[in-house]
Amino acid sequence: MPTYTWKIQYSENYSDQFQQKGSIDKDKAVEEFQLFPWDKEIDDYKRRNDNPTIPKIVFDSDDKRQLIISSISNKGYEVEYTNLTSKKYSDFYLSSDFEKKNYAPEEIIEFFFDNEIEQYLKLKDIPSPETAKASEYKEKKTAKNVEFDFNPKHLKTFSWGSFMWLGISIGLFVIDKIKGDSLPIFVHIVLAFTWVPAIILHLTYYLKNHSAKVIIDTRNHDLTYIKGSKEIKFNRDDIFRCQVTSTKTSKATWDNYTYVWFILNDRTYVSITCFIADPYEIVETLNCKYEEAERSIPFLPI
């Protein structure tokens, strides 16, 4: 007879963080599913703005079978069953609408513990991990240290649109001076606004992270920021707040400028711009909680 263990995740947990609960049997599994604070966790998931984790309960057997039940809506549950021995899996949705013909979650749990669940499911082959994309993902996740170096892509970030409006603005100014016909001042101001913010952003982003380096320990979830003789190292648990900031509209000439801003519990501030790496790549590699913000002009925090 196989033995079973279980674990849970709340919305506040990191995506790789589980609360291990130990051994469990069929009757206790049904009871724990019913006692799981689904309403509270679903509500927390919807309210949080820091990439919350989907609340779930996970049952594992020592014969390499797993049952995951999760939900982000009171209307039903997402279920995933995996058999690593036969390399088969099934994922499906269970509606809470009693008028719809499907099994109740409690029945699925009982089928799993009785090792009868596969006869009720349509099984599929587990996708091969040998594809290039999967291999790249696996390599990224298993590497202990991931390093990001200062590497500004000036032309790509500043954008040709900024160059174009800068040229138009200078051209009209020169024509004004040569012909002596003065355009209204607000015309020059409007034209300047199409490229001045991009120049300010480019200079401040460049100076902020010039020659800087970021090293992320993916196993211990540590981030080290190095710039010259200055070094700041922190763990994801040391983060009071993390925010990824980007431009509100994709039509702006400065829409390529983004940054991630870490505020630590000791009120240390660390800003990492797109001149080092895509901010989403930083937070996903660190696997931390983060908020998303959009600004009309994503100036760096003071």
PDB file of C-alpha atoms in Angstrom:
ATOM      1  CA  MET A   1       0.000   0.000   0.000  1.00  0.00           C
ATOM      2  CA  PRO A   2       1.382   3.423  -0.925  1.00  0.00           C
ATOM      3  CA  THR A   3       1.863   6.054   1.739  1.00  0.00           C
ATOM      4  CA  TYR A   4       0.792   9.658   1.274  1.00  0.00           C
ATOM      5  CA  THR A   5       1.978  13.113   2.271  1.00  0.00           C
ATOM      6  CA  TRP A   6       0.497  16.544   1.683  1.00  0.00           C
ATOM      7  CA  LYS A   7       1.470  20.193   1.458  1.00  0.00           C
ATOM      8  CA  ILE A   8      -0.255  23.510   0.837  1.00  0.00           C
ATOM      9  CA  GLN A   9       0.380  26.918  -0.654  1.00  0.00           C
ATOM     10  CA  TYR A  10      -1.253  30.186   0.288  1.00  0.00           C
ATOM     11  CA  SER A  11      -1.453  33.284  -1.889  1.00  0.00           C
ATOM     12  CA  GLU A  12       1.242  34.958   0.229  1.00  0.00           C
ATOM     13  CA  ASN A  13       3.765  32.165  -0.361  1.00  0.00           C
ATOM     14  CA  TYR A  14       6.446  32.301  -3.028  1.00  0.00           C
ATOM     15  CA  SER A  15       5.730  30.104  -6.020  1.00  0.00           C
ATOM     16  CA  ASP A  16       8.368  27.588  -4.871  1.00  0.00           C
ATOM     17  CA  GLN A  17       7.419  27.741  -1.180  1.00  0.00           C
ATOM     18  CA  PHE A  18       5.210  25.038   0.317  1.00  0.00           C
ATOM     19  CA  GLN A  19       4.067  24.309   3.836  1.00  0.00           C
ATOM     20  CA  GLN A  20       4.840  20.639   4.349  1.00  0.00           C
ATOM     21  CA  LYS A  21       2.160  18.917   6.414  1.00  0.00           C
ATOM     22  CA  GLY A  22       3.467  15.344   6.706  1.00  0.00           C
ATOM     23  CA  SER A  23       1.654  12.039   6.337  1.00  0.00           C
ATOM     24  CA  ILE A  24      -2.049  11.747   5.621  1.00  0.00           C
ATOM     25  CA  ASP A  25      -4.729   9.151   4.847  1.00  0.00           C
ATOM     26  CA  LYS A  26      -7.845   9.254   2.691  1.00  0.00           C
ATOM     27  CA  ASP A  27     -10.369  10.364   5.311  1.00  0.00           C
ATOM     28  CA  LYS A  28      -8.032  13.017   6.688  1.00  0.00           C
ATOM     29  CA  ALA A  29      -7.304  14.267   3.141  1.00  0.00           C
ATOM     30  CA  VAL A  30     -11.004  14.849   2.462  1.00  0.00           C
ATOM     31  CA  GLU A  31     -11.343  16.616   5.805  1.00  0.00           C
ATOM     32  CA  GLU A  32      -8.306  18.855   5.200  1.00  0.00           C
ATOM     33  CA  PHE A  33      -9.597  19.801   1.765  1.00  0.00           C
ATOM     34  CA  GLN A  34     -12.887  20.880   3.322  1.00  0.00           C
ATOM     35  CA  LEU A  35     -11.105  22.793   6.102  1.00  0.00           C
ATOM     36  CA  PHE A  36      -8.747  24.580   3.713  1.00  0.00           C
ATOM     37  CA  PRO A  37      -9.590  28.333   3.826  1.00  0.00           C
ATOM     38  CA  TRP A  38     -10.576  28.517   0.172  1.00  0.00           C
ATOM     39  CA  ASP A  39     -12.821  31.592   0.491  1.00  0.00           C
ATOM     40  CA  LYS A  40     -10.193  33.617   2.359  1.00  0.00           C
ATOM     41  CA  GLU A  41      -7.327  32.573   0.095  1.00  0.00           C
ATOM     42  CA  ILE A  42      -9.296  33.229  -3.101  1.00  0.00           C
ATOM     43  CA  ASP A  43     -10.224  36.662  -1.786  1.00  0.00           C
ATOM     44  CA  ASP A  44      -6.582  37.344  -0.821  1.00  0.00           C
ATOM     45  CA  TYR A  45      -5.442  36.214  -4.263  1.00  0.00           C
ATOM     46  CA  LYS A  46      -7.780  38.675  -5.949  1.00  0.00           C
ATOM     47  CA  ARG A  47      -6.848  41.552  -3.631  1.00  0.00           C
ATOM     48  CA  ARG A  48      -3.073  41.175  -3.664  1.00  0.00           C
ATOM     49  CA  ASN A  49      -1.092  43.100  -6.253  1.00  0.00           C
ATOM     50  CA  ASP A  50       2.271  41.398  -5.707  1.00  0.00           C
ATOM     51  CA  ASN A  51       2.003  38.459  -8.156  1.00  0.00           C
ATOM     52  CA  PRO A  52       0.188  36.203  -5.653  1.00  0.00           C
ATOM     53  CA  THR A  53       0.591  32.448  -5.702  1.00  0.00           C
ATOM     54  CA  ILE A  54      -2.471  30.390  -6.585  1.00  0.00           C
ATOM     55  CA  PRO A  55      -3.723  28.739  -3.365  1.00  0.00           C
ATOM     56  CA  LYS A  56      -3.543  24.990  -3.595  1.00  0.00           C
ATOM     57  CA  ILE A  57      -3.454  21.709  -1.743  1.00  0.00           C
ATOM     58  CA  VAL A  58      -1.129  18.957  -2.979  1.00  0.00           C
ATOM     59  CA  PHE A  59      -1.225  15.233  -2.226  1.00  0.00           C
ATOM     60  CA  ASP A  60       1.772  13.013  -3.042  1.00  0.00           C
ATOM     61  CA  SER A  61       2.165   9.248  -2.937  1.00  0.00           C
ATOM     62  CA  ASP A  62       5.434   7.355  -2.568  1.00  0.00           C
ATOM     63  CA  ASP A  63       4.705   5.555  -5.876  1.00  0.00           C
ATOM     64  CA  LYS A  64       5.257   8.883  -7.723  1.00  0.00           C
ATOM     65  CA  ARG A  65       1.676   9.998  -8.169  1.00  0.00           C
ATOM     66  CA  GLN A  66       0.515  13.508  -7.361  1.00  0.00           C
ATOM     67  CA  LEU A  67      -2.833  15.305  -7.105  1.00  0.00           C
ATOM     68  CA  ILE A  68      -3.008  19.120  -7.084  1.00  0.00           C
ATOM     69  CA  ILE A  69      -6.234  20.996  -6.371  1.00  0.00           C
ATOM     70  CA  SER A  70      -6.180  24.779  -6.742  1.00  0.00           C
ATOM     71  CA  SER A  71      -8.622  27.615  -7.205  1.00  0.00           C
ATOM     72  CA  ILE A  72      -8.833  31.362  -7.814  1.00  0.00           C
ATOM     73  CA  SER A  73     -12.612  31.461  -8.057  1.00  0.00           C
ATOM     74  CA  ASN A  74     -15.522  30.304  -5.925  1.00  0.00           C
ATOM     75  CA  LYS A  75     -17.026  28.850  -9.090  1.00  0.00           C
ATOM     76  CA  GLY A  76     -14.797  25.776  -9.119  1.00  0.00           C
ATOM     77  CA  TYR A  77     -11.390  24.091  -8.877  1.00  0.00           C
ATOM     78  CA  GLU A  78      -8.506  23.339 -11.201  1.00  0.00           C
ATOM     79  CA  VAL A  79      -7.231  19.770 -10.781  1.00  0.00           C
ATOM     80  CA  GLU A  80      -3.997  18.239 -12.032  1.00  0.00           C
ATOM     81  CA  TYR A  81      -3.094  14.584 -11.677  1.00  0.00           C
ATOM     82  CA  THR A  82       0.374  13.285 -12.556  1.00  0.00           C
ATOM     83  CA  ASN A  83       1.828   9.771 -12.672  1.00  0.00           C
ATOM     84  CA  LEU A  84       5.597  10.020 -13.094  1.00  0.00           C
ATOM     85  CA  THR A  85       5.995   6.259 -13.397  1.00  0.00           C
ATOM     86  CA  SER A  86       3.779   5.946 -16.472  1.00  0.00           C
ATOM     87  CA  LYS A  87       4.610   9.543 -17.564  1.00  0.00           C
ATOM     88  CA  LYS A  88       0.946  10.409 -17.859  1.00  0.00           C
ATOM     89  CA  TYR A  89      -1.051  13.361 -16.581  1.00  0.00           C
ATOM     90  CA  SER A  90      -4.481  14.932 -16.716  1.00  0.00           C
ATOM     91  CA  ASP A  91      -5.674  18.449 -15.948  1.00  0.00           C
ATOM     92  CA  PHE A  92      -9.305  19.443 -15.759  1.00  0.00           C
ATOM     93  CA  TYR A  93     -11.804  21.786 -14.146  1.00  0.00           C
ATOM     94  CA  LEU A  94     -14.398  20.909 -11.513  1.00  0.00           C
ATOM     95  CA  SER A  95     -17.335  23.292 -11.394  1.00  0.00           C
ATOM     96  CA  SER A  96     -18.995  24.141  -8.077  1.00  0.00           C
ATOM     97  CA  ASP A  97     -22.305  24.360  -9.922  1.00  0.00           C
ATOM     98  CA  PHE A  98     -24.245  21.327  -8.714  1.00  0.00           C
ATOM     99  CA  GLU A  99     -26.334  21.351 -11.879  1.00  0.00           C
ATOM    100  CA  LYS A 100     -23.257  20.505 -13.946  1.00  0.00           C
ATOM    101  CA  LYS A 101     -22.344  16.857 -14.207  1.00  0.00           C
ATOM    102  CA  ASN A 102     -18.887  16.407 -12.787  1.00  0.00           C
ATOM    103  CA  TYR A 103     -17.287  14.727  -9.803  1.00  0.00           C
ATOM    104  CA  ALA A 104     -16.975  16.541  -6.508  1.00  0.00           C
ATOM    105  CA  PRO A 105     -13.394  17.310  -5.357  1.00  0.00           C
ATOM    106  CA  GLU A 106     -13.902  14.977  -2.409  1.00  0.00           C
ATOM    107  CA  GLU A 107     -14.637  12.114  -4.817  1.00  0.00           C
ATOM    108  CA  ILE A 108     -11.498  12.861  -6.836  1.00  0.00           C
ATOM    109  CA  ILE A 109      -9.452  12.772  -3.628  1.00  0.00           C
ATOM    110  CA  GLU A 110     -10.931   9.407  -2.684  1.00  0.00           C
ATOM    111  CA  PHE A 111     -10.225   8.016  -6.171  1.00  0.00           C
ATOM    112  CA  PHE A 112      -6.615   9.199  -5.842  1.00  0.00           C
ATOM    113  CA  PHE A 113      -6.066   7.578  -2.451  1.00  0.00           C
ATOM    114  CA  ASP A 114      -7.732   4.352  -3.606  1.00  0.00           C
ATOM    115  CA  ASN A 115      -5.451   4.390  -6.682  1.00  0.00           C
ATOM    116  CA  GLU A 116      -8.506   4.277  -8.935  1.00  0.00           C
ATOM    117  CA  ILE A 117      -8.417   7.786 -10.315  1.00  0.00           C
ATOM    118  CA  GLU A 118      -6.938   6.958 -13.714  1.00  0.00           C
ATOM    119  CA  GLN A 119      -9.997   5.024 -14.834  1.00  0.00           C
ATOM    120  CA  TYR A 120     -12.045   8.220 -14.495  1.00  0.00           C
ATOM    121  CA  LEU A 121      -9.653  10.484 -16.371  1.00  0.00           C
ATOM    122  CA  LYS A 122      -8.482  11.088 -19.904  1.00  0.00           C
ATOM    123  CA  LEU A 123      -4.718  10.811 -19.582  1.00  0.00           C
ATOM    124  CA  LYS A 124      -2.119  12.512 -21.763  1.00  0.00           C
ATOM    125  CA  ASP A 125       1.603  12.030 -22.163  1.00  0.00           C
ATOM    126  CA  ILE A 126       3.755  14.305 -20.057  1.00  0.00           C
ATOM    127  CA  PRO A 127       5.545  16.675 -22.485  1.00  0.00           C
ATOM    128  CA  SER A 128       9.134  15.675 -23.113  1.00  0.00           C
ATOM    129  CA  PRO A 129      11.651  17.848 -21.219  1.00  0.00           C
ATOM    130  CA  GLU A 130      14.156  17.452 -24.046  1.00  0.00           C
ATOM    131  CA  THR A 131      12.829  20.310 -26.137  1.00  0.00           C
ATOM    132  CA  ALA A 132      15.085  23.319 -26.498  1.00  0.00           C
ATOM    133  CA  LYS A 133      12.731  25.557 -24.554  1.00  0.00           C
ATOM    134  CA  ALA A 134      12.395  23.108 -21.696  1.00  0.00           C
ATOM    135  CA  SER A 135      16.133  22.544 -21.561  1.00  0.00           C
ATOM    136  CA  GLU A 136      16.771  26.265 -21.457  1.00  0.00           C
ATOM    137  CA  TYR A 137      14.234  26.677 -18.657  1.00  0.00           C
ATOM    138  CA  LYS A 138      15.731  23.781 -16.705  1.00  0.00           C
ATOM    139  CA  GLU A 139      19.237  25.145 -17.104  1.00  0.00           C
ATOM    140  CA  LYS A 140      18.153  28.539 -15.863  1.00  0.00           C
ATOM    141  CA  LYS A 141      16.432  27.072 -12.839  1.00  0.00           C
ATOM    142  CA  THR A 142      19.237  24.708 -11.816  1.00  0.00           C
ATOM    143  CA  ALA A 143      22.098  27.173 -12.193  1.00  0.00           C
ATOM    144  CA  LYS A 144      23.106  28.365  -8.731  1.00  0.00           C
ATOM    145  CA  ASN A 145      24.336  31.820  -9.691  1.00  0.00           C
ATOM    146  CA  VAL A 146      22.862  33.873 -12.514  1.00  0.00           C
ATOM    147  CA  GLU A 147      24.823  37.003 -13.397  1.00  0.00           C
ATOM    148  CA  PHE A 148      23.600  40.156 -15.127  1.00  0.00           C
ATOM    149  CA  ASP A 149      26.106  42.789 -16.261  1.00  0.00           C
ATOM    150  CA  PHE A 150      25.662  46.415 -17.257  1.00  0.00           C
ATOM    151  CA  ASN A 151      24.906  46.252 -20.975  1.00  0.00           C
ATOM    152  CA  PRO A 152      23.051  49.326 -22.272  1.00  0.00           C
ATOM    153  CA  LYS A 153      21.506  48.907 -25.695  1.00  0.00           C
ATOM    154  CA  HIS A 154      21.542  52.596 -26.575  1.00  0.00           C
ATOM    155  CA  LEU A 155      19.911  52.582 -29.998  1.00  0.00           C
ATOM    156  CA  LYS A 156      17.257  50.042 -29.093  1.00  0.00           C
ATOM    157  CA  THR A 157      16.328  51.720 -25.813  1.00  0.00           C
ATOM    158  CA  PHE A 158      16.418  55.347 -26.955  1.00  0.00           C
ATOM    159  CA  SER A 159      14.366  54.330 -30.020  1.00  0.00           C
ATOM    160  CA  TRP A 160      14.377  55.723 -33.519  1.00  0.00           C
ATOM    161  CA  GLY A 161      11.234  57.693 -32.696  1.00  0.00           C
ATOM    162  CA  SER A 162      13.163  59.794 -30.209  1.00  0.00           C
ATOM    163  CA  PHE A 163      15.879  60.449 -32.804  1.00  0.00           C
ATOM    164  CA  MET A 164      13.266  61.407 -35.368  1.00  0.00           C
ATOM    165  CA  TRP A 165      11.504  63.934 -33.123  1.00  0.00           C
ATOM    166  CA  LEU A 166      14.859  65.303 -31.959  1.00  0.00           C
ATOM    167  CA  GLY A 167      15.809  65.856 -35.614  1.00  0.00           C
ATOM    168  CA  ILE A 168      12.475  67.498 -36.419  1.00  0.00           C
ATOM    169  CA  SER A 169      12.737  69.760 -33.385  1.00  0.00           C
ATOM    170  CA  ILE A 170      16.300  70.849 -34.205  1.00  0.00           C
ATOM    171  CA  GLY A 171      15.426  71.262 -37.877  1.00  0.00           C
ATOM    172  CA  LEU A 172      12.497  73.575 -37.181  1.00  0.00           C
ATOM    173  CA  PHE A 173      14.564  75.565 -34.696  1.00  0.00           C
ATOM    174  CA  VAL A 174      17.347  76.044 -37.283  1.00  0.00           C
ATOM    175  CA  ILE A 175      14.839  77.027 -39.986  1.00  0.00           C
ATOM    176  CA  ASP A 176      13.346  79.546 -37.587  1.00  0.00           C
ATOM    177  CA  LYS A 177      16.743  81.099 -37.002  1.00  0.00           C
ATOM    178  CA  ILE A 178      17.676  81.185 -40.698  1.00  0.00           C
ATOM    179  CA  LYS A 179      14.392  82.576 -42.012  1.00  0.00           C
ATOM    180  CA  GLY A 180      13.662  84.714 -39.017  1.00  0.00           C
ATOM    181  CA  ASP A 181      10.107  83.420 -38.924  1.00  0.00           C
ATOM    182  CA  SER A 182       9.463  82.482 -35.327  1.00  0.00           C
ATOM    183  CA  LEU A 183       7.095  79.606 -34.624  1.00  0.00           C
ATOM    184  CA  PRO A 184       4.941  79.957 -31.490  1.00  0.00           C
ATOM    185  CA  ILE A 185       6.941  78.938 -28.417  1.00  0.00           C
ATOM    186  CA  PHE A 186       4.419  76.251 -27.483  1.00  0.00           C
ATOM    187  CA  VAL A 187       5.227  74.413 -30.736  1.00  0.00           C
ATOM    188  CA  HIS A 188       8.865  74.066 -29.687  1.00  0.00           C
ATOM    189  CA  ILE A 189       7.789  73.032 -26.189  1.00  0.00           C
ATOM    190  CA  VAL A 190       5.495  70.327 -27.543  1.00  0.00           C
ATOM    191  CA  LEU A 191       8.206  69.052 -29.873  1.00  0.00           C
ATOM    192  CA  ALA A 192      10.769  69.073 -27.055  1.00  0.00           C
ATOM    193  CA  PHE A 193       8.460  66.976 -24.903  1.00  0.00           C
ATOM    194  CA  THR A 194       8.608  64.176 -27.500  1.00  0.00           C
ATOM    195  CA  TRP A 195      12.337  63.596 -26.921  1.00  0.00           C
ATOM    196  CA  VAL A 196      13.554  65.433 -23.769  1.00  0.00           C
ATOM    197  CA  PRO A 197      12.085  62.819 -21.345  1.00  0.00           C
ATOM    198  CA  ALA A 198      13.868  60.050 -23.272  1.00  0.00           C
ATOM    199  CA  ILE A 199      17.200  61.867 -22.944  1.00  0.00           C
ATOM    200  CA  ILE A 200      16.677  62.430 -19.197  1.00  0.00           C
ATOM    201  CA  LEU A 201      15.703  58.799 -18.707  1.00  0.00           C
ATOM    202  CA  HIS A 202      18.640  57.569 -20.744  1.00  0.00           C
ATOM    203  CA  LEU A 203      21.175  59.616 -18.793  1.00  0.00           C
ATOM    204  CA  THR A 204      19.751  58.798 -15.355  1.00  0.00           C
ATOM    205  CA  TYR A 205      19.418  55.082 -16.113  1.00  0.00           C
ATOM    206  CA  TYR A 206      22.951  55.041 -17.476  1.00  0.00           C
ATOM    207  CA  LEU A 207      24.431  56.796 -14.440  1.00  0.00           C
ATOM    208  CA  LYS A 208      22.425  54.727 -11.959  1.00  0.00           C
ATOM    209  CA  ASN A 209      23.750  51.343 -13.117  1.00  0.00           C
ATOM    210  CA  HIS A 210      26.950  52.278 -14.957  1.00  0.00           C
ATOM    211  CA  SER A 211      29.432  49.375 -14.616  1.00  0.00           C
ATOM    212  CA  ALA A 212      27.100  47.654 -12.134  1.00  0.00           C
ATOM    213  CA  LYS A 213      26.552  43.923 -11.832  1.00  0.00           C
ATOM    214  CA  VAL A 214      23.780  41.783 -10.365  1.00  0.00           C
ATOM    215  CA  ILE A 215      24.344  38.224  -9.137  1.00  0.00           C
ATOM    216  CA  ILE A 216      21.375  36.102  -8.095  1.00  0.00           C
ATOM    217  CA  ASP A 217      21.770  32.892  -6.109  1.00  0.00           C
ATOM    218  CA  THR A 218      18.729  30.972  -7.340  1.00  0.00           C
ATOM    219  CA  ARG A 219      18.951  28.265  -4.684  1.00  0.00           C
ATOM    220  CA  ASN A 220      19.106  30.535  -1.647  1.00  0.00           C
ATOM    221  CA  HIS A 221      17.215  33.416  -3.322  1.00  0.00           C
ATOM    222  CA  ASP A 222      19.914  35.985  -2.619  1.00  0.00           C
ATOM    223  CA  LEU A 223      20.593  39.031  -4.797  1.00  0.00           C
ATOM    224  CA  THR A 224      23.927  40.849  -4.777  1.00  0.00           C
ATOM    225  CA  TYR A 225      24.176  44.294  -6.366  1.00  0.00           C
ATOM    226  CA  ILE A 226      27.736  45.434  -7.069  1.00  0.00           C
ATOM    227  CA  LYS A 227      28.758  48.863  -8.317  1.00  0.00           C
ATOM    228  CA  GLY A 228      32.412  49.819  -7.876  1.00  0.00           C
ATOM    229  CA  SER A 229      33.324  49.298  -4.218  1.00  0.00           C
ATOM    230  CA  LYS A 230      29.663  49.290  -3.184  1.00  0.00           C
ATOM    231  CA  GLU A 231      28.015  45.914  -2.616  1.00  0.00           C
ATOM    232  CA  ILE A 232      24.493  45.263  -1.356  1.00  0.00           C
ATOM    233  CA  LYS A 233      23.378  41.696  -0.691  1.00  0.00           C
ATOM    234  CA  PHE A 234      19.909  40.691   0.414  1.00  0.00           C
ATOM    235  CA  ASN A 235      17.551  37.722   0.487  1.00  0.00           C
ATOM    236  CA  ARG A 236      14.054  37.824  -0.955  1.00  0.00           C
ATOM    237  CA  ASP A 237      12.751  37.618   2.637  1.00  0.00           C
ATOM    238  CA  ASP A 238      14.528  40.938   3.319  1.00  0.00           C
ATOM    239  CA  ILE A 239      12.340  42.729   0.771  1.00  0.00           C
ATOM    240  CA  PHE A 240       9.752  45.087   2.210  1.00  0.00           C
ATOM    241  CA  ARG A 241       8.471  46.048  -1.221  1.00  0.00           C
ATOM    242  CA  CYS A 242       9.429  45.333  -4.816  1.00  0.00           C
ATOM    243  CA  GLN A 243       8.012  47.203  -7.779  1.00  0.00           C
ATOM    244  CA  VAL A 244       8.523  46.750 -11.514  1.00  0.00           C
ATOM    245  CA  THR A 245       7.865  50.073 -13.237  1.00  0.00           C
ATOM    246  CA  SER A 246       7.239  50.642 -16.919  1.00  0.00           C
ATOM    247  CA  THR A 247       5.724  53.259 -19.225  1.00  0.00           C
ATOM    248  CA  LYS A 248       1.955  53.631 -19.158  1.00  0.00           C
ATOM    249  CA  THR A 249       1.564  53.847 -22.938  1.00  0.00           C
ATOM    250  CA  SER A 250       3.407  51.944 -25.642  1.00  0.00           C
ATOM    251  CA  LYS A 251       3.056  54.948 -27.974  1.00  0.00           C
ATOM    252  CA  ALA A 252       5.558  57.091 -26.068  1.00  0.00           C
ATOM    253  CA  THR A 253       9.067  57.408 -27.497  1.00  0.00           C
ATOM    254  CA  TRP A 254      10.447  56.378 -24.083  1.00  0.00           C
ATOM    255  CA  ASP A 255       8.392  53.217 -23.672  1.00  0.00           C
ATOM    256  CA  ASN A 256      11.490  50.973 -23.593  1.00  0.00           C
ATOM    257  CA  TYR A 257      12.631  52.317 -20.215  1.00  0.00           C
ATOM    258  CA  THR A 258      11.805  50.043 -17.281  1.00  0.00           C
ATOM    259  CA  TYR A 259      13.286  49.335 -13.879  1.00  0.00           C
ATOM    260  CA  VAL A 260      12.759  47.285 -10.732  1.00  0.00           C
ATOM    261  CA  TRP A 261      12.890  49.020  -7.366  1.00  0.00           C
ATOM    262  CA  PHE A 262      13.663  47.073  -4.200  1.00  0.00           C
ATOM    263  CA  ILE A 263      12.880  48.571  -0.794  1.00  0.00           C
ATOM    264  CA  LEU A 264      14.410  46.423   1.944  1.00  0.00           C
ATOM    265  CA  ASN A 265      13.227  46.019   5.510  1.00  0.00           C
ATOM    266  CA  ASP A 266      16.097  48.222   6.728  1.00  0.00           C
ATOM    267  CA  ARG A 267      14.928  50.866   4.195  1.00  0.00           C
ATOM    268  CA  THR A 268      17.870  50.298   1.869  1.00  0.00           C
ATOM    269  CA  TYR A 269      16.902  51.096  -1.726  1.00  0.00           C
ATOM    270  CA  VAL A 270      18.178  49.274  -4.803  1.00  0.00           C
ATOM    271  CA  SER A 271      17.166  50.228  -8.347  1.00  0.00           C
ATOM    272  CA  ILE A 272      18.038  47.959 -11.274  1.00  0.00           C
ATOM    273  CA  THR A 273      17.286  49.326 -14.721  1.00  0.00           C
ATOM    274  CA  CYS A 274      16.787  47.734 -18.109  1.00  0.00           C
ATOM    275  CA  PHE A 275      20.429  48.634 -18.822  1.00  0.00           C
ATOM    276  CA  ILE A 276      21.375  45.607 -16.705  1.00  0.00           C
ATOM    277  CA  ALA A 277      18.491  43.275 -17.544  1.00  0.00           C
ATOM    278  CA  ASP A 278      14.773  43.154 -18.159  1.00  0.00           C
ATOM    279  CA  PRO A 279      13.300  43.840 -14.682  1.00  0.00           C
ATOM    280  CA  TYR A 280      10.931  40.894 -15.059  1.00  0.00           C
ATOM    281  CA  GLU A 281      13.911  38.623 -15.639  1.00  0.00           C
ATOM    282  CA  ILE A 282      15.427  39.907 -12.400  1.00  0.00           C
ATOM    283  CA  VAL A 283      12.360  39.280 -10.229  1.00  0.00           C
ATOM    284  CA  GLU A 284      11.567  35.945 -11.871  1.00  0.00           C
ATOM    285  CA  THR A 285      15.112  34.706 -11.382  1.00  0.00           C
ATOM    286  CA  LEU A 286      15.029  35.803  -7.735  1.00  0.00           C
ATOM    287  CA  ASN A 287      11.477  34.380  -7.536  1.00  0.00           C
ATOM    288  CA  CYS A 288      10.261  37.125  -5.238  1.00  0.00           C
ATOM    289  CA  LYS A 289       6.991  38.937  -4.711  1.00  0.00           C
ATOM    290  CA  TYR A 290       6.615  42.106  -6.746  1.00  0.00           C
ATOM    291  CA  GLU A 291       4.091  44.743  -7.726  1.00  0.00           C
ATOM    292  CA  GLU A 292       3.651  46.245 -11.161  1.00  0.00           C
ATOM    293  CA  ALA A 293       3.311  49.975 -11.760  1.00  0.00           C
ATOM    294  CA  GLU A 294       2.901  52.113 -14.845  1.00  0.00           C
ATOM    295  CA  ARG A 295       4.074  55.694 -15.033  1.00  0.00           C
ATOM    296  CA  SER A 296       3.541  58.318 -17.710  1.00  0.00           C
ATOM    297  CA  ILE A 297       7.317  58.802 -17.580  1.00  0.00           C
ATOM    298  CA  PRO A 298       9.186  56.117 -15.592  1.00  0.00           C
ATOM    299  CA  PHE A 299      11.689  58.375 -13.830  1.00  0.00           C
ATOM    300  CA  LEU A 300      13.883  56.612 -11.279  1.00  0.00           C
ATOM    301  CA  PRO A 301      12.932  57.052  -7.605  1.00  0.00           C
ATOM    302  CA  ILE A 302      15.027  59.634  -5.767  1.00  0.00           C
TER     303      ILE A 302
END
